[in-house]
CSV table of C-alpha atoms in Angstrom, one decimal:
chain,number,residue,atom,x,y,z
A,1,UNK,CA,39.1,75.6,77.6
A,2,UNK,CA,35.8,75.8,76.3
A,3,UNK,CA,33.7,74.2,79.9
A,4,UNK,CA,30.8,71.9,79.0
A,5,UNK,CA,27.4,72.9,80.7
A,6,UNK,CA,24.5,70.6,80.8
A,7,UNK,CA,21.1,72.4,80.2
A,8,UNK,CA,18.0,70.1,82.4
A,9,UNK,CA,14.7,71.5,81.2
A,10,UNK,CA,10.8,70.3,79.7
A,11,UNK,CA,10.7,73.8,77.7
A,12,UNK,CA,12.5,74.2,75.1
A,13,UNK,CA,11.7,77.6,75.1
A,14,UNK,CA,14.3,77.7,77.8
A,15,UNK,CA,17.0,75.1,76.6
A,16,UNK,CA,16.7,77.3,73.4
A,17,UNK,CA,16.9,80.8,75.5
A,18,UNK,CA,19.7,79.9,77.4
A,19,UNK,CA,21.8,77.6,74.5
A,20,UNK,CA,22.1,80.1,72.9
A,21,UNK,CA,23.5,82.9,76.0
A,22,UNK,CA,25.6,80.4,76.9
A,23,UNK,CA,27.2,79.8,73.3
A,24,UNK,CA,27.2,82.8,72.8
A,25,UNK,CA,30.1,83.0,75.9
A,26,UNK,CA,31.8,79.6,74.8
A,27,UNK,CA,30.4,76.7,76.7
A,28,UNK,CA,30.0,73.8,75.3
A,29,UNK,CA,26.6,72.7,75.4
A,30,UNK,CA,24.4,69.9,75.8
A,31,UNK,CA,20.7,70.2,77.2
A,32,UNK,CA,18.1,66.9,77.9
A,33,UNK,CA,14.4,67.2,78.3
A,34,UNK,CA,14.0,64.5,81.6
A,35,UNK,CA,15.4,63.4,84.2
A,36,UNK,CA,16.8,60.1,83.2
A,37,UNK,CA,18.2,61.4,79.5
A,38,UNK,CA,20.1,63.4,81.7
A,39,UNK,CA,21.8,60.8,83.9
A,40,UNK,CA,23.4,59.4,80.5
A,41,UNK,CA,24.0,62.5,79.4
A,42,UNK,CA,25.6,63.3,82.7
A,43,UNK,CA,28.1,60.1,82.1
A,44,UNK,CA,28.6,59.9,78.5
A,45,UNK,CA,29.8,64.0,78.6
A,46,UNK,CA,31.2,64.5,82.3
A,47,UNK,CA,29.9,67.9,82.2
A,48,UNK,CA,31.9,70.9,84.7
A,49,UNK,CA,28.2,72.6,85.5
A,50,UNK,CA,24.8,71.1,85.1
A,51,UNK,CA,21.6,73.2,84.5
A,52,UNK,CA,18.6,71.5,86.2
A,53,UNK,CA,14.8,72.3,86.1
A,54,UNK,CA,13.0,70.4,89.0
A,55,UNK,CA,8.9,69.5,87.8
A,56,UNK,CA,10.1,67.4,84.8
A,57,UNK,CA,8.3,64.0,83.3
A,58,UNK,CA,9.9,60.7,83.6
A,59,UNK,CA,12.7,61.5,86.4
A,60,UNK,CA,12.1,64.8,88.8
A,61,UNK,CA,15.3,67.5,89.0
A,62,UNK,CA,15.5,66.1,93.5
A,63,UNK,CA,16.3,62.2,92.0
A,64,UNK,CA,18.0,63.9,89.1
A,65,UNK,CA,20.3,65.5,90.7
A,66,UNK,CA,20.1,63.1,94.0
A,67,UNK,CA,21.5,60.8,91.4
A,68,UNK,CA,24.3,62.4,90.0
A,69,UNK,CA,25.7,63.6,93.4
A,70,UNK,CA,26.5,59.6,94.2
A,71,UNK,CA,28.7,59.7,91.1
A,72,UNK,CA,30.2,63.2,91.4
A,73,UNK,CA,30.6,66.1,93.1
A,74,UNK,CA,29.8,68.1,89.5
A,75,UNK,CA,28.3,71.6,90.8
A,76,UNK,CA,24.3,72.1,90.1
A,77,UNK,CA,22.1,74.7,89.6
A,78,UNK,CA,18.7,73.9,90.2
A,79,UNK,CA,16.2,75.9,88.1
A,80,UNK,CA,12.2,75.2,89.3
A,81,UNK,CA,8.8,77.5,89.8
A,82,UNK,CA,8.9,76.4,93.7
A,83,UNK,CA,10.3,79.5,95.2
A,84,UNK,CA,8.8,78.9,98.8
A,85,UNK,CA,11.2,78.7,100.8
A,86,UNK,CA,11.6,75.5,102.4
A,87,UNK,CA,11.7,74.1,99.0
A,88,UNK,CA,15.2,76.1,98.6
A,89,UNK,CA,15.8,74.5,101.5
A,90,UNK,CA,15.2,71.2,100.4
A,91,UNK,CA,17.2,72.3,97.5
A,92,UNK,CA,19.9,72.4,99.6
A,93,UNK,CA,19.7,70.2,101.3
A,94,UNK,CA,19.9,68.0,98.3
A,95,UNK,CA,24.0,69.6,97.7
A,96,UNK,CA,23.0,72.2,95.8
A,97,UNK,CA,25.4,74.9,94.4
A,98,UNK,CA,22.6,77.4,93.8
A,99,UNK,CA,19.1,77.7,92.7
A,100,UNK,CA,17.1,80.1,90.9
A,101,UNK,CA,13.2,80.8,90.7
A,102,UNK,CA,11.8,81.4,87.0
A,103,UNK,CA,11.5,82.8,85.6
A,104,UNK,CA,14.3,83.8,86.0
A,105,UNK,CA,17.0,86.3,83.3
A,106,UNK,CA,19.4,84.2,81.4
A,107,UNK,CA,22.0,86.8,81.3
A,108,UNK,CA,21.8,85.8,85.5
A,109,UNK,CA,21.9,82.1,85.2
A,110,UNK,CA,25.1,83.0,82.7
A,111,UNK,CA,26.9,85.0,85.7
A,112,UNK,CA,25.8,82.4,87.8
A,113,UNK,CA,27.4,79.1,86.0
A,114,UNK,CA,30.8,82.1,85.3
A,115,UNK,CA,31.5,82.8,89.5
A,116,UNK,CA,31.2,78.2,89.7
A,117,UNK,CA,33.7,77.5,87.1
A,118,UNK,CA,36.1,80.6,88.2
A,119,UNK,CA,35.7,79.3,92.0
A,120,UNK,CA,35.9,75.2,90.9
A,121,UNK,CA,37.9,75.4,88.1
A,122,UNK,CA,39.3,78.4,88.4
A,123,UNK,CA,43.5,78.8,89.9
A,124,UNK,CA,43.1,82.3,90.0
A,125,UNK,CA,42.1,82.6,92.9
A,126,UNK,CA,44.8,80.5,94.3
A,127,UNK,CA,47.6,82.0,93.6
A,128,UNK,CA,47.5,84.1,97.1
A,129,UNK,CA,48.0,80.1,99.1
A,130,UNK,CA,51.3,79.7,101.0
A,131,UNK,CA,50.2,75.7,101.2
A,132,UNK,CA,47.6,72.8,99.9
A,133,UNK,CA,46.7,71.6,103.2
A,134,UNK,CA,45.0,72.7,106.8
A,135,UNK,CA,45.4,71.4,109.2
A,136,UNK,CA,43.7,71.7,113.3
A,137,UNK,CA,43.6,68.5,115.3
A,138,UNK,CA,42.2,64.9,113.6
A,139,UNK,CA,41.0,68.2,110.1
A,140,UNK,CA,42.7,68.3,107.5
A,141,UNK,CA,41.5,69.8,103.5
A,142,UNK,CA,43.7,70.3,100.9
A,143,UNK,CA,42.7,72.7,98.4
A,144,UNK,CA,44.6,71.2,95.8
A,145,UNK,CA,43.2,67.6,95.9
A,146,UNK,CA,39.6,69.3,97.0
A,147,UNK,CA,39.3,66.9,100.1
A,148,UNK,CA,39.0,66.7,103.6
A,149,UNK,CA,39.9,63.8,106.2
A,150,UNK,CA,38.9,64.0,109.5
A,151,UNK,CA,40.8,61.1,112.4
A,152,UNK,CA,42.5,59.8,108.6
A,153,UNK,CA,38.7,58.9,106.8
A,154,UNK,CA,38.4,60.9,104.2
A,155,UNK,CA,34.9,63.3,104.0
A,156,UNK,CA,32.8,63.7,100.9
A,157,UNK,CA,32.0,67.4,100.2
A,158,UNK,CA,29.5,69.1,98.3
A,159,UNK,CA,31.9,72.1,96.3
A,160,UNK,CA,29.8,74.6,98.4
A,161,UNK,CA,30.5,72.7,101.1
A,162,UNK,CA,34.0,72.4,100.9
A,163,UNK,CA,34.1,76.8,99.9
A,164,UNK,CA,32.6,76.9,103.0
A,165,UNK,CA,35.3,75.3,104.7
A,166,UNK,CA,37.8,76.0,103.2
A,167,UNK,CA,37.5,79.4,103.9
A,168,UNK,CA,36.3,79.2,107.6
A,169,UNK,CA,40.0,77.5,107.8
A,170,UNK,CA,41.4,80.3,105.8
A,171,UNK,CA,40.4,82.3,109.1
A,172,UNK,CA,40.5,80.6,112.2
A,173,UNK,CA,39.0,82.7,114.8
A,174,UNK,CA,36.9,84.9,112.3
A,175,UNK,CA,33.6,85.8,113.1
A,176,UNK,CA,31.9,85.7,109.4
A,177,UNK,CA,27.4,87.6,109.6
A,178,UNK,CA,25.6,85.3,107.4
A,179,UNK,CA,25.9,87.7,104.3
A,180,UNK,CA,29.8,87.6,104.8
A,181,UNK,CA,29.1,84.1,103.8
A,182,UNK,CA,26.7,84.5,100.8
A,183,UNK,CA,28.9,87.1,99.1
A,184,UNK,CA,31.6,85.1,99.7
A,185,UNK,CA,31.1,81.5,98.0
A,186,UNK,CA,27.9,82.3,95.6
A,187,UNK,CA,30.7,85.7,94.4
A,188,UNK,CA,27.3,87.5,93.8
A,189,UNK,CA,24.5,89.8,95.8
A,190,UNK,CA,22.4,86.6,96.7
A,191,UNK,CA,19.3,87.5,96.8
A,192,UNK,CA,17.6,84.4,98.7
A,193,UNK,CA,18.2,83.7,102.8
A,194,UNK,CA,20.4,83.5,105.9
A,195,UNK,CA,18.8,79.8,105.2
A,196,UNK,CA,20.9,78.6,103.3
A,197,UNK,CA,23.8,79.5,105.1
A,198,UNK,CA,22.7,77.5,107.9
A,199,UNK,CA,22.1,74.5,106.3
A,200,UNK,CA,25.4,74.2,104.7
A,201,UNK,CA,26.8,74.1,108.1
A,202,UNK,CA,24.1,71.7,109.5
A,203,UNK,CA,25.4,69.5,106.7
A,204,UNK,CA,29.6,70.0,107.3
A,205,UNK,CA,28.6,69.4,110.9
A,206,UNK,CA,26.3,66.4,110.2
A,207,UNK,CA,29.8,64.8,107.9
A,208,UNK,CA,33.0,66.3,110.3
A,209,UNK,CA,31.5,66.3,113.8
A,210,UNK,CA,31.3,63.5,116.8
A,211,UNK,CA,28.0,65.1,118.5
A,212,UNK,CA,27.2,67.5,115.9
A,213,UNK,CA,24.7,68.7,118.5
A,214,UNK,CA,27.9,70.8,120.0
A,215,UNK,CA,30.3,71.5,117.3
A,216,UNK,CA,34.1,71.1,117.9
A,217,UNK,CA,34.9,72.9,115.0
A,218,UNK,CA,32.1,75.6,113.8
A,219,UNK,CA,30.6,77.2,116.4
A,220,UNK,CA,27.5,79.6,116.5
A,221,UNK,CA,28.4,83.6,117.3
A,222,UNK,CA,24.6,84.2,118.2
A,223,UNK,CA,23.3,87.2,116.3
A,224,UNK,CA,25.8,87.6,114.0
A,225,UNK,CA,26.8,84.4,112.0
A,226,UNK,CA,29.6,81.2,112.7
A,227,UNK,CA,33.3,80.9,113.1
A,228,UNK,CA,36.3,78.5,112.8
A,229,UNK,CA,38.0,77.4,116.2
A,230,UNK,CA,41.6,76.9,116.2
A,231,UNK,CA,44.7,77.8,114.4
A,232,UNK,CA,45.5,77.2,110.9
A,233,UNK,CA,48.4,75.0,109.4
A,234,UNK,CA,49.9,74.0,106.1
A,235,UNK,CA,51.7,72.0,105.2
């Protein structure tokens, strides 16, 4: 199967180099040079992954990515010259699945896309799973359908949020350090900081918890990381 990647950037050199590297790996590439064009192609092509520049004319990457998120849960990698911590955290708060700062290595981009596709669309990593449904109290996670319900109501999660919750629910009571979570979710040695995990946990709590300040599911283990409270039930 040839996976489709939508590359969005107003820099033709970046588009050219990244296109060549990704085509060598067998990806089907579509390019766009601004946010409006990207949204039209997003609807037409239905890509498996979007690589999205932030600083673009007409419609910036933040707004473009947010519009995409309202329609599909397609993985998004933001690529930008904005490398400050608050910029990375803002991108993650919008549901980014990854974040790369310019200048970057096109080889690294290829690896990050490969990791996302393997996690989201691959089946090999699920061979050891014994059941499709994970349940705890009024929380249900369906690994095959990639759906989460709280008290019977479906909760919309980004790809990374779903993967994080699934990892927690598959290992109840296990304490994960933030560095362990970064490595497991991104599939390589992440060069960012632990606030990435903090942002994802905060977003999960806001979506799932009745009182996010007093979480019932994902608990903070001070000085270490996080753990999921409860026993795993399979169906």
